[in-house]
mmCIF file of C-alpha atoms (C1' of nucleotides) in Angstrom:
data_model
loop_
_atom_site.group_PDB
_atom_site.id
_atom_site.type_symbol
_atom_site.label_atom_id
_atom_site.label_comp_id
_atom_site.label_asym_id
_atom_site.label_seq_id
_atom_site.Cartn_x
_atom_site.Cartn_y
_atom_site.Cartn_z
ATOM 1 C CA MET Z 300 70.941 -94.161 11.756
ATOM 2 C CA ASP Z 301 68.795 -95.356 8.882
ATOM 3 C CA LYS Z 302 68.788 -93.564 5.629
ATOM 4 C CA ILE Z 303 66.101 -90.947 5.317
ATOM 5 C CA ARG Z 304 63.671 -91.314 2.489
ATOM 6 C CA PRO Z 305 64.080 -88.337 0.155
ATOM 7 C CA TYR Z 306 61.403 -85.687 0.133
ATOM 8 C CA SER Z 307 60.758 -86.256 -3.569
ATOM 9 C CA LYS Z 308 59.459 -89.759 -2.995
ATOM 10 C CA VAL Z 309 57.312 -88.792 -0.005
ATOM 11 C CA LEU Z 310 56.019 -85.804 -1.962
ATOM 12 C CA ARG Z 311 54.837 -88.081 -4.717
ATOM 13 C CA THR Z 312 53.119 -90.350 -2.190
ATOM 14 C CA LEU Z 313 51.210 -87.458 -0.680
ATOM 15 C CA LYS Z 314 50.352 -85.959 -4.031
ATOM 16 C CA SER Z 315 48.930 -89.202 -5.361
ATOM 17 C CA ALA Z 316 46.829 -89.483 -2.207
ATOM 18 C CA GLY Z 317 45.449 -85.993 -2.797
ATOM 19 C CA LEU Z 318 47.050 -84.633 0.361
ATOM 20 C CA ARG Z 319 48.777 -81.269 0.417
ATOM 21 C CA PRO Z 320 52.417 -81.723 1.309
ATOM 22 C CA THR Z 321 52.593 -79.558 4.373
ATOM 23 C CA LYS Z 322 55.730 -79.387 6.447
ATOM 24 C CA GLN Z 323 54.202 -81.507 9.200
ATOM 25 C CA ARG Z 324 52.936 -84.189 6.852
ATOM 26 C CA LEU Z 325 56.345 -84.423 5.242
ATOM 27 C CA VAL Z 326 58.054 -84.738 8.603
ATOM 28 C CA LEU Z 327 55.734 -87.542 9.708
ATOM 29 C CA SER Z 328 55.881 -89.233 6.316
ATOM 30 C CA ARG Z 329 59.626 -89.425 6.477
ATOM 31 C CA LEU Z 330 59.456 -90.949 9.936
ATOM 32 C CA LEU Z 331 56.742 -93.396 8.941
ATOM 33 C CA PHE Z 332 57.651 -94.446 5.435
ATOM 34 C CA ASP Z 333 61.327 -95.090 5.944
ATOM 35 C CA GLY Z 334 61.362 -98.382 4.117
ATOM 36 C CA LYS Z 335 60.586 -100.756 6.929
ATOM 37 C CA ASN Z 336 57.181 -101.610 8.404
ATOM 38 C CA ARG Z 337 56.286 -99.609 11.445
ATOM 39 C CA HIS Z 338 53.607 -99.701 14.143
ATOM 40 C CA VAL Z 339 53.118 -96.374 15.856
ATOM 41 C CA THR Z 340 50.817 -94.651 18.291
ATOM 42 C CA ALA Z 341 50.022 -90.944 17.994
ATOM 43 C CA GLU Z 342 51.847 -90.267 21.240
ATOM 44 C CA GLY Z 343 54.890 -92.256 20.167
ATOM 45 C CA LEU Z 344 55.142 -90.678 16.736
ATOM 46 C CA HIS Z 345 54.743 -87.246 18.252
ATOM 47 C CA SER Z 346 57.629 -87.842 20.681
ATOM 48 C CA GLU Z 347 59.727 -89.095 17.816
ATOM 49 C CA ALA Z 348 59.077 -85.987 15.768
ATOM 50 C CA ILE Z 349 59.824 -83.705 18.714
ATOM 51 C CA LEU Z 350 62.982 -85.612 19.565
ATOM 52 C CA SER Z 351 64.159 -85.283 15.985
ATOM 53 C CA GLY Z 352 63.924 -81.520 16.438
ATOM 54 C CA GLN Z 353 60.692 -80.895 14.573
ATOM 55 C CA LYS Z 354 57.875 -78.707 15.809
ATOM 56 C CA ILE Z 355 54.481 -80.311 15.580
ATOM 57 C CA SER Z 356 51.504 -80.502 17.889
ATOM 58 C CA LEU Z 357 49.926 -83.717 19.091
ATOM 59 C CA ALA Z 358 46.594 -82.668 17.587
ATOM 60 C CA THR Z 359 48.236 -82.401 14.187
ATOM 61 C CA VAL Z 360 49.787 -85.846 14.580
ATOM 62 C CA TYR Z 361 46.277 -87.177 15.167
ATOM 63 C CA ASN Z 362 44.964 -85.269 12.167
ATOM 64 C CA VAL Z 363 47.746 -86.552 9.956
ATOM 65 C CA LEU Z 364 47.422 -90.163 11.116
ATOM 66 C CA ASN Z 365 43.702 -90.043 10.435
ATOM 67 C CA ALA Z 366 44.197 -88.388 7.053
ATOM 68 C CA PHE Z 367 46.805 -90.986 6.089
ATOM 69 C CA THR Z 368 44.524 -93.796 7.219
ATOM 70 C CA SER Z 369 41.626 -92.408 5.153
ATOM 71 C CA ALA Z 370 43.973 -92.140 2.182
ATOM 72 C CA ASP Z 371 45.020 -95.786 2.659
ATOM 73 C CA LEU Z 372 48.603 -94.912 3.454
ATOM 74 C CA LEU Z 373 48.165 -96.424 6.913
ATOM 75 C CA LYS Z 374 46.039 -99.085 8.517
ATOM 76 C CA GLU Z 375 44.585 -98.762 11.992
ATOM 77 C CA ILE Z 376 45.116 -101.789 14.212
ATOM 78 C CA ILE Z 377 42.856 -102.309 17.207
ATOM 79 C CA VAL Z 378 44.488 -104.351 19.929
ATOM 80 C CA ASP Z 379 44.036 -102.147 22.942
ATOM 81 C CA SER Z 380 40.890 -100.369 24.052
ATOM 82 C CA GLY Z 381 42.155 -96.943 24.891
ATOM 83 C CA CYS Z 382 44.964 -96.574 22.375
ATOM 84 C CA SER Z 383 45.112 -96.714 18.580
ATOM 85 C CA TYR Z 384 47.986 -98.194 16.621
ATOM 86 C CA PHE Z 385 48.801 -97.335 13.038
ATOM 87 C CA ASP Z 386 50.593 -99.728 10.739
ATOM 88 C CA THR Z 387 52.571 -98.720 7.661
ATOM 89 C CA ASN Z 388 52.052 -102.196 6.264
ATOM 90 C CA ILE Z 389 48.759 -101.784 4.459
ATOM 91 C CA THR Z 390 48.741 -105.243 2.894
ATOM 92 C CA GLU Z 391 46.492 -107.911 4.389
ATOM 93 C CA HIS Z 392 48.272 -109.456 7.339
ATOM 94 C CA HIS Z 393 47.916 -110.349 10.988
ATOM 95 C CA HIS Z 394 49.599 -109.498 14.273
ATOM 96 C CA ILE Z 395 51.269 -110.688 17.402
ATOM 97 C CA PHE Z 396 50.622 -108.290 20.253
ATOM 98 C CA ASN Z 397 52.823 -108.383 23.326
ATOM 99 C CA GLU Z 398 50.657 -107.170 26.178
ATOM 100 C CA ASP Z 399 53.639 -106.565 28.427
ATOM 101 C CA ASN Z 400 55.465 -104.064 26.250
ATOM 102 C CA ASN Z 401 52.627 -103.150 23.845
ATOM 103 C CA GLU Z 402 54.679 -104.240 20.873
ATOM 104 C CA LEU Z 403 53.045 -105.255 17.607
ATOM 105 C CA THR Z 404 54.665 -107.652 15.158
ATOM 106 C CA ASP Z 405 53.425 -108.571 11.701
ATOM 107 C CA ILE Z 406 52.494 -112.072 10.648
ATOM 108 C CA LYS Z 407 52.616 -112.657 6.928
ATOM 109 C CA ILE Z 408 49.164 -113.669 5.793
ATOM 110 C CA LYS Z 409 50.394 -116.107 3.188
ATOM 111 C CA ASN Z 410 51.486 -118.409 5.985
ATOM 112 C CA VAL Z 411 48.154 -118.283 7.775
ATOM 113 C CA GLU Z 412 45.234 -120.402 6.790
ATOM 114 C CA LEU Z 413 41.787 -119.736 8.226
ATOM 115 C CA LYS Z 414 39.115 -122.307 7.635
ATOM 116 C CA GLY Z 415 35.573 -122.825 8.810
ATOM 117 C CA LEU Z 416 34.628 -119.187 9.153
ATOM 118 C CA PRO Z 417 30.897 -118.582 9.174
ATOM 119 C CA ILE Z 418 28.984 -117.439 6.142
ATOM 120 C CA LEU Z 419 27.960 -113.812 6.496
ATOM 121 C CA THR Z 420 24.309 -112.859 6.393
ATOM 122 C CA SER Z 421 22.995 -111.267 3.224
ATOM 123 C CA CYS Z 422 23.164 -107.781 4.702
ATOM 124 C CA GLU Z 423 26.724 -108.097 6.002
ATOM 125 C CA LYS Z 424 29.650 -106.874 3.917
ATOM 126 C CA LEU Z 425 33.109 -108.132 4.920
ATOM 127 C CA GLN Z 426 35.491 -105.348 5.888
ATOM 128 C CA ARG Z 427 38.473 -107.329 7.063
ATOM 129 C CA ILE Z 428 39.553 -110.214 9.229
ATOM 130 C CA ASP Z 429 41.920 -109.543 12.106
ATOM 131 C CA VAL Z 430 43.889 -112.288 13.773
ATOM 132 C CA ILE Z 431 45.661 -111.181 16.927
ATOM 133 C CA ILE Z 432 47.944 -113.501 18.815
ATOM 134 C CA ARG Z 433 48.214 -112.085 22.299
ATOM 135 C CA VAL Z 434 51.353 -112.954 24.201
ATOM 136 C CA LYS Z 435 53.037 -111.948 27.421
ATOM 137 C CA ASN Z 436 56.637 -112.254 28.438
ATOM 138 C CA LYS Z 437 57.557 -115.460 30.172
ATOM 139 C CA SER Z 438 58.410 -114.726 33.768
ATOM 140 C CA LYS Z 439 61.926 -115.943 34.459
ATOM 141 C CA MET H 4 10.315 -111.445 28.728
ATOM 142 C CA ASP H 5 12.965 -114.049 29.432
ATOM 143 C CA LYS H 6 12.951 -115.974 32.624
ATOM 144 C CA ILE H 7 15.096 -114.530 35.358
ATOM 145 C CA ARG H 8 17.825 -116.706 36.759
ATOM 146 C CA PRO H 9 17.061 -117.313 40.441
ATOM 147 C CA TYR H 10 19.182 -115.562 43.016
ATOM 148 C CA SER H 11 20.293 -118.883 44.481
ATOM 149 C CA LYS H 12 22.193 -119.848 41.338
ATOM 150 C CA VAL H 13 23.818 -116.433 40.925
ATOM 151 C CA LEU H 14 24.703 -116.450 44.624
ATOM 152 C CA ARG H 15 26.569 -119.709 44.199
ATOM 153 C CA THR H 16 28.428 -118.318 41.183
ATOM 154 C CA LEU H 17 29.603 -115.279 43.118
ATOM 155 C CA LYS H 18 30.465 -117.299 46.191
ATOM 156 C CA SER H 19 32.610 -119.730 44.265
ATOM 157 C CA ALA H 20 34.421 -116.784 42.667
ATOM 158 C CA GLY H 21 35.171 -115.371 46.105
ATOM 159 C CA LEU H 22 33.026 -112.309 45.497
ATOM 160 C CA ARG H 23 30.682 -110.950 48.133
ATOM 161 C CA PRO H 24 27.126 -111.052 46.876
ATOM 162 C CA THR H 25 26.261 -107.403 47.191
ATOM 163 C CA LYS H 26 22.964 -106.089 45.920
ATOM 164 C CA GLN H 27 24.602 -104.479 42.893
ATOM 165 C CA ARG H 28 26.564 -107.568 41.938
ATOM 166 C CA LEU H 29 23.431 -109.674 42.151
ATOM 167 C CA VAL H 30 21.496 -107.232 39.992
ATOM 168 C CA LEU H 31 24.186 -107.224 37.297
ATOM 169 C CA SER H 32 24.679 -110.975 37.550
ATOM 170 C CA ARG H 33 21.044 -111.607 36.870
ATOM 171 C CA LEU H 34 21.162 -109.342 33.842
ATOM 172 C CA LEU H 35 24.381 -110.911 32.569
ATOM 173 C CA PHE H 36 24.009 -114.586 33.336
ATOM 174 C CA ASP H 37 20.510 -115.100 32.150
ATOM 175 C CA GLY H 38 21.238 -118.262 30.241
ATOM 176 C CA LYS H 39 22.162 -116.865 26.871
ATOM 177 C CA ASN H 40 25.497 -115.427 25.784
ATOM 178 C CA ARG H 41 25.707 -111.688 26.060
ATOM 179 C CA HIS H 42 28.089 -108.945 24.911
ATOM 180 C CA VAL H 43 27.783 -105.781 26.944
ATOM 181 C CA THR H 44 29.485 -102.455 27.456
ATOM 182 C CA ALA H 45 29.596 -100.776 30.858
ATOM 183 C CA GLU H 46 27.384 -97.988 29.599
ATOM 184 C CA GLY H 47 24.890 -100.415 28.086
ATOM 185 C CA LEU H 48 24.674 -102.627 31.133
ATOM 186 C CA HIS H 49 24.271 -99.582 33.349
ATOM 187 C CA SER H 50 21.323 -98.313 31.282
ATOM 188 C CA GLU H 51 19.785 -101.737 31.417
ATOM 189 C CA ALA H 52 20.050 -101.866 35.195
ATOM 190 C CA ILE H 53 18.601 -98.384 35.551
ATOM 191 C CA LEU H 54 15.767 -99.129 33.141
ATOM 192 C CA SER H 55 14.906 -102.245 35.107
ATOM 193 C CA GLY H 56 14.386 -99.998 38.110
ATOM 194 C CA GLN H 57 17.615 -100.726 39.964
ATOM 195 C CA LYS H 58 19.824 -98.107 41.541
ATOM 196 C CA ILE H 59 23.482 -98.490 40.654
ATOM 197 C CA SER H 60 26.197 -96.069 39.666
ATOM 198 C CA LEU H 61 28.246 -96.319 36.477
ATOM 199 C CA ALA H 62 31.429 -96.517 38.542
ATOM 200 C CA THR H 63 30.089 -99.583 40.277
ATOM 201 C CA VAL H 64 29.193 -101.191 36.970
ATOM 202 C CA TYR H 65 32.828 -100.716 35.937
ATOM 203 C CA ASN H 66 34.034 -102.128 39.244
ATOM 204 C CA VAL H 67 31.783 -105.143 38.934
ATOM 205 C CA LEU H 68 32.655 -105.833 35.297
ATOM 206 C CA ASN H 69 36.350 -105.706 36.174
ATOM 207 C CA ALA H 70 35.872 -107.898 39.232
ATOM 208 C CA PHE H 71 33.892 -110.430 37.195
ATOM 209 C CA THR H 72 36.555 -110.415 34.477
ATOM 210 C CA SER H 73 39.319 -111.009 37.026
ATOM 211 C CA ALA H 74 37.279 -113.842 38.477
ATOM 212 C CA ASP H 75 36.882 -115.371 34.996
ATOM 213 C CA LEU H 76 33.145 -114.921 34.970
ATOM 214 C CA LEU H 77 33.503 -112.597 31.966
ATOM 215 C CA LYS H 78 35.916 -112.149 29.108
ATOM 216 C CA GLU H 79 36.927 -108.747 27.783
ATOM 217 C CA ILE H 80 36.745 -108.407 24.018
ATOM 218 C CA ILE H 81 38.772 -105.720 22.295
ATOM 219 C CA VAL H 82 37.260 -104.659 19.007
ATOM 220 C CA ASP H 83 36.997 -100.931 19.429
ATOM 221 C CA SER H 84 39.620 -98.544 20.687
ATOM 222 C CA GLY H 85 37.727 -96.397 23.114
ATOM 223 C CA CYS H 86 35.171 -98.878 24.401
ATOM 224 C CA SER H 87 35.405 -102.226 26.168
ATOM 225 C CA TYR H 88 33.056 -105.107 25.564
ATOM 226 C CA PHE H 89 32.456 -107.909 28.014
ATOM 227 C CA ASP H 90 31.367 -111.361 26.938
ATOM 228 C CA THR H 91 29.534 -113.838 29.134
ATOM 229 C CA ASN H 92 30.821 -116.649 26.939
ATOM 230 C CA ILE H 93 34.155 -117.402 28.556
ATOM 231 C CA THR H 94 34.950 -120.418 26.388
ATOM 232 C CA GLU H 95 37.493 -120.022 23.606
ATOM 233 C CA HIS H 96 35.724 -118.587 20.600
ATOM 234 C CA HIS H 97 35.893 -115.832 18.022
ATOM 235 C CA HIS H 98 33.760 -112.905 16.908
ATOM 236 C CA ILE H 99 32.017 -111.102 14.127
ATOM 237 C CA PHE H 100 31.929 -107.367 14.805
ATOM 238 C CA ASN H 101 29.492 -105.182 12.943
ATOM 239 C CA GLU H 102 31.110 -101.764 12.759
ATOM 240 C CA ASP H 103 27.856 -100.073 11.811
ATOM 241 C CA ASN H 104 25.835 -101.036 14.865
ATOM 242 C CA ASN H 105 28.693 -102.150 17.161
ATOM 243 C CA GLU H 106 27.177 -105.591 17.515
ATOM 244 C CA LEU H 107 29.280 -108.587 18.468
ATOM 245 C CA THR H 108 28.383 -112.137 17.511
ATOM 246 C CA ASP H 109 30.109 -115.319 18.594
ATOM 247 C CA ILE H 110 31.758 -117.760 16.234
ATOM 248 C CA LYS H 111 32.106 -121.259 17.582
ATOM 249 C CA ILE H 112 35.787 -122.107 17.681
ATOM 250 C CA LYS H 113 35.284 -125.726 16.802
ATOM 251 C CA ASN H 114 34.359 -124.664 13.276
ATOM 252 C CA VAL H 115 37.410 -122.494 12.830
ATOM 253 C CA GLU H 116 40.752 -123.845 11.817
ATOM 254 C CA LEU H 117 43.844 -121.672 12.023
ATOM 255 C CA LYS H 118 46.992 -122.954 10.396
ATOM 256 C CA GLY H 119 50.437 -121.550 9.714
ATOM 257 C CA LEU H 120 50.678 -119.338 12.737
ATOM 258 C CA PRO H 121 54.216 -118.347 13.621
ATOM 259 C CA ILE H 122 56.201 -120.051 16.330
ATOM 260 C CA LEU H 123 56.522 -117.810 19.360
ATOM 261 C CA THR H 124 59.940 -116.779 20.603
ATOM 262 C CA SER H 125 61.281 -118.491 23.696
ATOM 263 C CA CYS H 126 60.331 -115.552 25.919
ATOM 264 C CA GLU H 127 56.775 -115.245 24.640
ATOM 265 C CA LYS H 128 53.903 -116.953 26.424
ATOM 266 C CA LEU H 129 50.648 -117.321 24.512
ATOM 267 C CA GLN H 130 47.717 -115.574 26.159
ATOM 268 C CA ARG H 131 45.021 -116.047 23.578
ATOM 269 C CA ILE H 132 44.244 -115.786 19.909
ATOM 270 C CA ASP H 133 41.516 -113.433 18.764
ATOM 271 C CA VAL H 134 39.915 -113.676 15.373
ATOM 272 C CA ILE H 135 37.653 -110.762 14.529
ATOM 273 C CA ILE H 136 35.630 -110.671 11.350
ATOM 274 C CA ARG H 137 34.771 -107.048 10.772
ATOM 275 C CA VAL H 138 31.658 -106.394 8.738
ATOM 276 C CA LYS H 139 29.509 -103.455 7.797
ATOM 277 C CA ASN H 140 25.917 -103.363 6.647
ATOM 278 C CA LYS H 141 25.434 -103.606 2.918
ATOM 279 C CA SER H 142 24.098 -100.310 1.664
ATOM 280 C CA LYS H 143 20.808 -100.891 -0.133
ATOM 281 C "C1'" DG E 20 34.005 -104.796 64.540
ATOM 282 C "C1'" DT E 21 36.818 -105.460 60.476
ATOM 283 C "C1'" DG E 22 37.463 -105.414 55.908
ATOM 284 C "C1'" DT E 23 34.951 -104.880 51.512
ATOM 285 C "C1'" DT E 24 32.077 -102.468 48.443
ATOM 286 C "C1'" DT E 25 29.409 -98.552 46.981
ATOM 287 C "C1'" DG E 26 28.645 -94.028 45.002
ATOM 288 C "C1'" DC E 27 29.729 -89.718 44.120
ATOM 289 C "C1'" DA E 28 32.748 -86.406 42.260
ATOM 290 C "C1'" DA E 29 37.161 -85.613 40.701
ATOM 291 C "C1'" DA E 30 40.987 -86.972 38.095
ATOM 292 C "C1'" DG E 31 43.024 -89.434 34.258
ATOM 293 C "C1'" DT E 32 43.701 -91.006 29.319
ATOM 294 C "C1'" DG E 33 43.445 -90.921 24.619
ATOM 295 C "C1'" DT E 34 41.208 -88.438 21.037
ATOM 296 C "C1'" DT E 35 38.510 -84.836 18.604
ATOM 297 C "C1'" DT E 36 36.937 -80.156 17.808
ATOM 298 C "C1'" DG E 37 36.406 -74.920 17.397
ATOM 299 C "C1'" DC E 38 38.597 -71.308 15.754
ATOM 300 C "C1'" DA E 39 42.052 -67.810 14.652
ATOM 301 C "C1'" DA E 40 46.405 -67.715 12.394
ATOM 302 C "C1'" DT E 41 49.053 -69.709 8.825
ATOM 303 C "C1'" DT E 42 50.098 -72.036 4.682
ATOM 304 C "C1'" DT E 43 49.203 -74.125 0.088
ATOM 305 C "C1'" DA E 44 47.680 -73.933 -4.615
ATOM 306 C "C1'" DT F 155 42.644 -65.094 -2.442
ATOM 307 C "C1'" DA F 156 40.133 -69.193 -1.637
ATOM 308 C "C1'" DA F 157 40.469 -73.435 0.541
ATOM 309 C "C1'" DA F 158 43.010 -76.501 3.452
ATOM 310 C "C1'" DT F 159 45.850 -77.169 7.441
ATOM 311 C "C1'" DT F 160 47.969 -76.071 11.823
ATOM 312 C "C1'" DG F 161 48.129 -75.428 16.822
ATOM 313 C "C1'" DC F 162 46.399 -74.394 20.891
ATOM 314 C "C1'" DA F 163 42.998 -74.990 24.391
ATOM 315 C "C1'" DA F 164 38.816 -76.664 25.441
ATOM 316 C "C1'" DA F 165 35.670 -80.347 24.975
ATOM 317 C "C1'" DC F 166 34.862 -85.240 24.742
ATOM 318 C "C1'" DA F 167 34.205 -90.187 25.808
ATOM 319 C "C1'" DC F 168 35.494 -93.885 28.454
ATOM 320 C "C1'" DT F 169 37.530 -95.450 32.603
ATOM 321 C "C1'" DT F 170 39.764 -95.302 37.176
ATOM 322 C "C1'" DT F 171 40.435 -93.411 41.763
ATOM 323 C "C1'" DG F 172 39.931 -91.214 46.536
ATOM 324 C "C1'" DC F 173 37.259 -91.261 50.217
ATOM 325 C "C1'" DA F 174 33.313 -91.254 53.379
ATOM 326 C "C1'" DA F 175 29.192 -93.853 54.123
ATOM 327 C "C1'" DA F 176 27.051 -98.327 53.815
ATOM 328 C "C1'" DC F 177 27.316 -103.143 53.865
ATOM 329 C "C1'" DA F 178 28.837 -108.221 54.381
ATOM 330 C "C1'" DC F 179 30.772 -111.457 57.268
#
DNA sequence: GTGTTTGCAAAGTGTTTGCAATTTA
DNA sequence: TAAATTGCAAACACTTTGCAAACAC
């Protein structure tokens, strides 16, 4: 099993985001911010928490994911109408999405070059650019 | 008002896609394939049909949009978890999505250059690449 | 006639909300 | 103790489905 990030570090993260360190937020933080980049759904993270023996409701997982996203601890990735993904990698980057197993993989942005994008109108403010490479598994 | 595409042309389109030209499919086809590129939601297209005096249920609009997408008459665009958009422009191209008014605009692909994308693994088969430029309205 | 499509209502999914109980500061 | 958060259930929004009636071929 991977090493678990100590509460102290997670505590500091929450504190600096202005979020009260409740038991549930700490549990989810430790699952999410374990050192490697993760892509989770509410459902998936909830199962994970339950499986690890914690008690937390699905509604709270949604609340926490939304709170973390508002606090810029997570980034929401839209690849699937009907299911939200949350990414612990909040730096600018792109994704490969496998439509067969619903798996998201990061693409480092420094490798990607985008040219020829249109000039926005004077009333449009750029939020972000998403590049999604959709793949399926090759049938053997 | 724009000119309405004659039934004959729409009929041929449906026929060649192997779809029976039912009254409802013809109604939606004439709204969709009116010569210019359109981005619609099921809800939006349904309202449009109703407002134009036609009788059609929302379930049928969903059925028809899915049938048209399977027949490659439409392309589904995923920009919003919780709502599907359908695009009458089935050529390869990208989008600007205005998150304030949920408006989609096409970007011609020939202007866009994407470099440095990762090499897919041997079991991955490319489906498509989506580039979405997310914008909001500038607050005055 | 046979198979397809429609339309309604019901069911299904993923997500949010109202509110009392609990917890944090 | 005042304000924020939780958890449940109910509400929600979007979409699909089951099935009888209507329709296309």
